[in-house]
Tab-separated table of C-alpha atoms in Angstrom:
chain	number	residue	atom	x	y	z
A	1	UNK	CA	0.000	0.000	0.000
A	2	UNK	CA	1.678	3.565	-0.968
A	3	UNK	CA	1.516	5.580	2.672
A	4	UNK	CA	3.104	8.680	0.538
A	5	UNK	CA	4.097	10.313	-2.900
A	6	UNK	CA	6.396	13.179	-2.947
A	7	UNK	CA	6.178	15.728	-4.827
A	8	UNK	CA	9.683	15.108	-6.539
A	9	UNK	CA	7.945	11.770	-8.094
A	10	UNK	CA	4.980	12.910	-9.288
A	11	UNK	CA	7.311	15.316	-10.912
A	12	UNK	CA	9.282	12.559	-12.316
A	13	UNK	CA	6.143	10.614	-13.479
A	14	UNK	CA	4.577	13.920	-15.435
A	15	UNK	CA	8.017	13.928	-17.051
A	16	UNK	CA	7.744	10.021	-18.319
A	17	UNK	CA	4.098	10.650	-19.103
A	18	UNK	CA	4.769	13.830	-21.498
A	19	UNK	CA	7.745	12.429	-23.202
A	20	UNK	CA	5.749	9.157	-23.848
A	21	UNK	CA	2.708	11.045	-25.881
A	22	UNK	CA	2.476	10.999	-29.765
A	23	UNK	CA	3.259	13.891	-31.954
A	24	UNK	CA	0.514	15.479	-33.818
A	25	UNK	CA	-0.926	13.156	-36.439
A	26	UNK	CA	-0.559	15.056	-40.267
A	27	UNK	CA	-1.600	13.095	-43.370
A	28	UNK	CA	2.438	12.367	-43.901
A	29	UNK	CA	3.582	10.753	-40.469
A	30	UNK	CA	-0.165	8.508	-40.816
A	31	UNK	CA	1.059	7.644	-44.227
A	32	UNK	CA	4.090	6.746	-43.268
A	33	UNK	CA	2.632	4.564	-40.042
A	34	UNK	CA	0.352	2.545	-42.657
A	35	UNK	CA	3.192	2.079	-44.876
A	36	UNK	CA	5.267	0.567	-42.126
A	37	UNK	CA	2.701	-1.375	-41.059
A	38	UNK	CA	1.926	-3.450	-44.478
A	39	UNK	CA	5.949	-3.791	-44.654
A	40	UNK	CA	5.700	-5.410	-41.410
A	41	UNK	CA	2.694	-8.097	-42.721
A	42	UNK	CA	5.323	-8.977	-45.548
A	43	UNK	CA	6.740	-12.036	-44.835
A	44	UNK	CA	10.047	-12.858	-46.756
């Protein structure tokens, strides 16, 4: 059971959290995510 969070890790965890989201999706970076995906189902 956590008795206490400090500030210094929630600080830590925010950190982890923001560096962890996705860009902003534009037409080119999707494109680019489907393209790698179907070169992934290719099987050699």
């Amino acid at each position: 059971m956590i008795k206490e969070i400090l500030d210094y890790e929630i600080e830590e965890a925010r950190k982890i959290l923001y560096d962890q989201r996705v860009p902003e999706l534009n037409q080119e970076s999707a494109l680019e995510s489907l393209l790698f995906c179907i070169a992934g189902q290719v099987s050699l």
